Tab-separated table of C-alpha atoms in Angstrom:
chain	number	residue	atom	x	y	z
P	2	MET	CA	0.000	0.000	0.000
P	3	TYR	CA	1.021	3.607	-0.510
P	4	PHE	CA	0.393	6.801	1.433
P	5	SER	CA	0.473	9.971	-0.651
P	6	LEU	CA	-0.059	13.704	-0.434
P	7	ILE	CA	-1.194	15.497	-3.589
P	8	THR	CA	-0.765	19.285	-3.605
P	9	PRO	CA	-0.573	22.088	-6.195
P	10	LYS	CA	2.994	23.144	-6.941
P	11	ASN	CA	4.167	26.553	-5.836
P	12	GLY	CA	3.959	29.035	-8.673
P	13	LEU	CA	1.631	26.837	-10.729
P	14	GLU	CA	-1.546	27.391	-8.740
P	15	ARG	CA	-3.341	29.028	-11.675
P	16	GLU	CA	-2.744	26.036	-13.943
P	17	ALA	CA	-3.738	23.698	-11.113
P	18	ALA	CA	-6.963	25.644	-10.567
P	19	ILE	CA	-7.952	25.167	-14.212
P	20	GLN	CA	-7.675	21.395	-13.772
P	21	TRP	CA	-9.309	21.288	-10.362
P	22	SER	CA	-12.925	20.183	-9.729
P	23	LYS	CA	-14.496	21.360	-6.500
P	24	GLY	CA	-17.608	19.267	-5.790
P	25	PRO	CA	-17.493	16.183	-3.505
P	26	TYR	CA	-18.501	13.842	-6.337
P	27	GLU	CA	-16.143	15.507	-8.814
P	28	GLN	CA	-13.227	15.242	-6.356
P	29	HIS	CA	-13.445	11.463	-6.479
P	30	GLN	CA	-13.630	11.411	-10.287
P	31	TRP	CA	-10.767	13.882	-10.555
P	32	LEU	CA	-8.494	11.832	-8.285
P	33	TRP	CA	-9.021	8.741	-10.442
P	34	GLN	CA	-6.798	10.442	-13.026
P	35	PHE	CA	-3.795	9.953	-10.734
P	36	MET	CA	-4.326	6.185	-10.458
P	37	ASP	CA	-3.650	5.018	-14.040
P	38	ALA	CA	-6.536	2.546	-13.898
P	39	ALA	CA	-8.276	0.781	-16.769
P	40	PRO	CA	-11.971	1.591	-17.314
P	41	GLY	CA	-14.167	-0.414	-14.951
P	42	THR	CA	-11.470	-0.821	-12.297
P	43	THR	CA	-12.903	-1.062	-8.787
P	44	ARG	CA	-11.894	1.834	-6.556
P	45	ASP	CA	-8.828	0.791	-4.556
P	46	PHE	CA	-7.961	4.039	-2.801
P	47	LEU	CA	-9.150	6.185	0.080
P	48	PHE	CA	-8.771	9.936	0.168
P	49	ARG	CA	-9.272	12.893	2.417
P	50	ARG	CA	-9.263	16.528	1.386
P	51	ARG	CA	-6.781	18.727	3.227
P	52	ASP	CA	-7.665	22.406	3.275
P	53	GLY	CA	-4.687	24.671	3.795
P	54	GLU	CA	-3.860	28.340	3.614
P	55	LYS	CA	-4.077	28.384	-0.167
P	56	LYS	CA	-7.389	28.436	-2.010
P	57	LEU	CA	-6.636	25.078	-3.602
P	58	PRO	CA	-6.714	22.013	-1.344
P	59	GLY	CA	-4.406	19.046	-1.066
P	60	PHE	CA	-5.362	15.400	-0.701
P	61	TYR	CA	-4.201	12.510	1.437
P	62	LEU	CA	-4.438	9.145	-0.332
P	63	VAL	CA	-4.069	5.538	0.791
P	64	SER	CA	-3.930	3.371	-2.316
P	65	ALA	CA	-3.021	-0.047	-3.637
P	66	ARG	CA	-1.336	1.515	-6.682
P	67	LYS	CA	1.169	4.310	-7.018
P	68	PRO	CA	-0.456	7.616	-7.960
P	69	GLU	CA	1.203	9.500	-10.803
P	70	PRO	CA	1.105	13.275	-11.457
P	71	ILE	CA	-1.436	14.229	-14.115
P	72	SER	CA	0.430	17.431	-15.010
P	73	SER	CA	3.352	19.585	-13.966
P	74	ALA	CA	0.973	21.674	-11.810
P	75	TRP	CA	0.441	18.965	-9.198
P	76	ASP	CA	2.996	17.419	-6.882
P	77	VAL	CA	2.681	13.843	-5.583
P	78	LYS	CA	4.670	12.930	-2.478
P	79	MET	CA	4.443	9.184	-1.882
P	80	MET	CA	5.771	6.599	0.575
P	81	ASP	CA	5.289	2.879	1.187
P	82	TYR	CA	2.571	2.395	3.785
P	83	ASP	CA	2.857	-0.611	6.086
P	84	PRO	CA	2.470	0.659	9.666
P	85	LYS	CA	3.962	-1.523	12.398
P	86	LEU	CA	1.236	-2.059	14.966
P	87	GLN	CA	1.079	-3.751	18.342
P	88	ALA	CA	-1.776	-4.552	20.703
P	89	GLY	CA	-1.884	-1.914	23.430
P	90	GLN	CA	-0.215	0.719	21.254
P	91	GLN	CA	-1.650	4.207	21.817
P	92	LEU	CA	-1.997	6.541	18.838
P	93	GLU	CA	-3.390	9.932	17.973
P	94	PHE	CA	-5.898	9.760	15.146
P	95	ALA	CA	-7.954	11.929	12.825
P	96	LEU	CA	-10.946	10.598	10.914
P	97	ARG	CA	-13.428	12.246	8.584
P	98	ALA	CA	-16.487	10.022	8.686
P	99	ASN	CA	-20.087	9.695	7.542
P	100	PRO	CA	-21.853	8.706	10.790
P	101	ILE	CA	-25.120	7.051	9.830
P	102	VAL	CA	-27.605	4.695	11.446
P	103	SER	CA	-29.842	2.230	9.588
P	104	HIS	CA	-33.437	1.674	10.631
P	105	LYS	CA	-36.774	0.597	9.154
P	106	ILE	CA	-39.922	2.622	8.513
P	107	ASP	CA	-42.971	0.602	7.423
P	108	GLY	CA	-40.681	-2.327	6.677
P	109	LYS	CA	-38.387	-0.315	4.400
P	110	ALA	CA	-34.729	0.339	5.183
P	111	HIS	CA	-33.723	3.960	5.754
P	112	ARG	CA	-30.489	5.709	6.666
P	113	ASP	CA	-30.135	8.879	8.696
P	114	ASP	CA	-27.086	10.634	10.005
P	115	VAL	CA	-26.894	9.947	13.730
P	116	ILE	CA	-27.537	13.570	14.697
P	117	MET	CA	-30.756	13.832	12.675
P	118	HIS	CA	-31.845	10.405	13.930
P	119	GLU	CA	-31.415	11.492	17.542
P	120	LYS	CA	-33.218	14.774	16.856
P	121	LYS	CA	-36.196	12.901	15.390
P	122	LYS	CA	-36.252	10.559	18.377
P	123	LEU	CA	-36.256	13.426	20.884
P	124	LEU	CA	-38.967	15.292	18.968
P	125	THR	CA	-41.166	12.196	18.718
P	126	GLU	CA	-40.885	11.632	22.470
P	127	ARG	CA	-42.265	15.149	22.993
P	128	GLY	CA	-44.870	15.123	20.239
P	129	LEU	CA	-43.067	17.836	18.276
P	130	GLN	CA	-42.536	18.159	14.519
P	131	ARG	CA	-39.573	20.534	14.191
P	132	TRP	CA	-36.504	21.334	16.260
P	133	SER	CA	-37.572	24.982	16.288
P	134	ASP	CA	-40.854	23.942	17.966
P	135	TRP	CA	-38.865	22.935	21.060
P	136	PRO	CA	-38.341	26.049	23.221
P	137	ASN	CA	-34.702	26.912	23.815
P	138	SER	CA	-35.694	27.781	27.376
P	139	ASP	CA	-36.382	24.095	28.110
P	140	PRO	CA	-33.348	22.824	30.091
P	141	GLU	CA	-33.844	19.351	28.577
P	142	LYS	CA	-33.200	20.625	25.047
P	143	PRO	CA	-29.552	19.829	24.212
P	144	LEU	CA	-27.270	22.294	22.483
P	145	LEU	CA	-26.398	21.229	18.939
P	146	TYR	CA	-22.697	21.031	19.894
P	147	ASP	CA	-23.445	18.633	22.761
P	148	LEU	CA	-25.776	16.554	20.594
P	149	VAL	CA	-23.133	16.205	17.879
P	150	GLN	CA	-20.456	15.247	20.418
P	151	SER	CA	-22.513	12.627	22.246
P	152	THR	CA	-24.152	10.944	19.252
P	153	CYS	CA	-21.013	10.843	17.092
P	154	VAL	CA	-18.707	9.601	19.851
P	155	HIS	CA	-21.259	6.873	20.626
P	156	TRP	CA	-21.355	5.956	16.919
P	157	LEU	CA	-17.563	5.644	16.789
P	158	GLU	CA	-17.326	3.758	20.069
P	159	LYS	CA	-19.815	1.118	18.868
P	160	ARG	CA	-17.657	0.448	15.786
P	161	ALA	CA	-14.242	0.601	17.418
P	162	GLU	CA	-13.914	-3.038	18.511
P	163	GLY	CA	-14.872	-4.383	15.085
P	164	ASN	CA	-12.166	-2.185	13.562
P	165	GLY	CA	-9.400	-3.259	15.933
P	166	PHE	CA	-9.206	-0.400	18.438
P	167	LYS	CA	-10.802	1.238	21.444
P	168	LEU	CA	-11.139	4.884	22.397
P	169	VAL	CA	-9.027	6.294	25.211
P	170	SER	CA	-10.952	7.382	28.312
P	171	THR	CA	-10.036	9.899	30.991
P	172	HIS	CA	-10.088	9.079	34.703
P	173	ASP	CA	-13.774	10.018	34.960
P	174	GLY	CA	-14.680	7.714	32.064
P	175	SER	CA	-15.245	10.374	29.392
P	176	LYS	CA	-13.656	9.901	25.982
P	177	THR	CA	-10.689	11.956	24.770
P	178	ILE	CA	-12.451	12.562	21.454
P	179	ARG	CA	-13.386	15.805	19.759
P	180	VAL	CA	-15.999	16.061	17.013
P	181	ASP	CA	-15.888	19.074	14.676
P	182	GLY	CA	-17.055	20.151	11.247
P	183	TYR	CA	-20.585	18.750	11.233
P	184	THR	CA	-21.575	19.409	7.609
P	185	GLN	CA	-24.357	18.270	5.301
P	186	HIS	CA	-23.330	17.990	1.636
P	187	MET	CA	-25.030	17.582	-1.722
P	188	ALA	CA	-23.079	15.731	-4.411
P	189	GLY	CA	-23.483	14.524	-7.967
P	190	LYS	CA	-26.116	15.073	-10.632
P	191	LYS	CA	-28.654	13.111	-8.571
P	192	GLU	CA	-27.938	15.393	-5.595
P	193	ILE	CA	-26.919	12.646	-3.188
P	194	SER	CA	-26.960	14.016	0.352
P	195	PHE	CA	-24.491	12.932	3.000
P	196	THR	CA	-23.093	14.183	6.289
P	197	THR	CA	-19.496	14.425	7.487
P	198	VAL	CA	-17.850	15.029	10.839
P	199	ASP	CA	-14.174	15.215	11.806
P	200	PHE	CA	-13.038	13.096	14.750
P	201	THR	CA	-9.726	13.733	16.519
P	202	GLY	CA	-8.403	12.095	19.658
P	203	GLU	CA	-6.526	9.092	20.976
P	204	LEU	CA	-7.077	5.366	20.562
P	205	VAL	CA	-5.530	2.083	21.665
P	206	VAL	CA	-4.907	-0.726	19.176
P	207	THR	CA	-6.633	-3.908	20.369
P	208	ASN	CA	-6.283	-6.078	17.259
P	209	PRO	CA	-3.367	-5.075	14.997
P	210	GLU	CA	-4.554	-7.145	12.030
P	211	LEU	CA	-8.082	-5.727	12.115
P	212	PHE	CA	-6.812	-2.198	12.661
P	213	LYS	CA	-4.466	-2.418	9.682
P	214	LYS	CA	-7.430	-3.451	7.520
P	215	THR	CA	-9.239	-0.355	8.782
P	216	LEU	CA	-6.274	1.832	7.805
P	217	PHE	CA	-6.124	0.271	4.330
P	218	ASN	CA	-9.852	-0.139	3.598
P	219	GLY	CA	-11.375	2.746	5.542
P	220	MET	CA	-14.201	3.017	8.038
P	221	GLY	CA	-17.886	3.695	7.461
P	222	LYS	CA	-19.766	4.857	4.362
P	223	ALA	CA	-19.292	7.613	1.742
P	224	LYS	CA	-15.691	6.669	0.953
P	225	ALA	CA	-16.212	7.898	-2.606
P	226	PHE	CA	-16.823	11.343	-1.095
P	227	GLY	CA	-13.623	11.528	0.958
P	228	CYS	CA	-14.718	9.747	4.142
P	229	GLY	CA	-13.237	6.787	6.001
P	230	LEU	CA	-9.489	7.426	5.775
P	231	MET	CA	-7.994	7.346	9.275
P	232	LEU	CA	-4.770	9.288	9.832
P	233	ILE	CA	-2.614	8.102	12.740
P	234	LYS	CA	0.375	9.435	14.635
P	235	ARG	CA	2.535	7.864	17.328
P	236	ILE	CA	2.344	9.466	20.759
């Protein structure tokens, strides 16, 4: 496997901007150009957009094949990616994910992002239709920030063991996880909607083999839209 960073070259930003596509769906299609794949090839890479000081972003990639520059305007820094992992190893991590929950309505499968699902549940319990119908003066109404933190951390915690890790807890039992960037996106001609959040924090590797699969194959849904790639750093 390979870990790469794709960025516009200094001084060639204008040329890079001409080649660049901005939408979430178009990002995925645009990055395929770096992979030298035959038509019909199954996607074998993960990516995450990295927004920096410049107007044009960069991209982290984890891929089975070596990415190649598509023009002189883009730089590809690449390294072999085979992290050495041990059970009990503690790491810092960053993950952009699509936190969804599946449920059935009238026998049909539906997916909601976990924040909207929890909102609907709380409203139903109170016989309300809209979040704005719930008075802000009610002490039981959670702040959006707190709702995002609690529901997303719970979502990640439930999936941690199956992906070879556990979240680090403080002495009082709370998790050392931060959830930022709650965003709802529209992508593609069919206007597919999806939600992303950015997790940062610390984890402990419990199953090195499973965790390596998570690093190589990603976690959760919407991988074609830049979700699922977990970045790690030794502490």
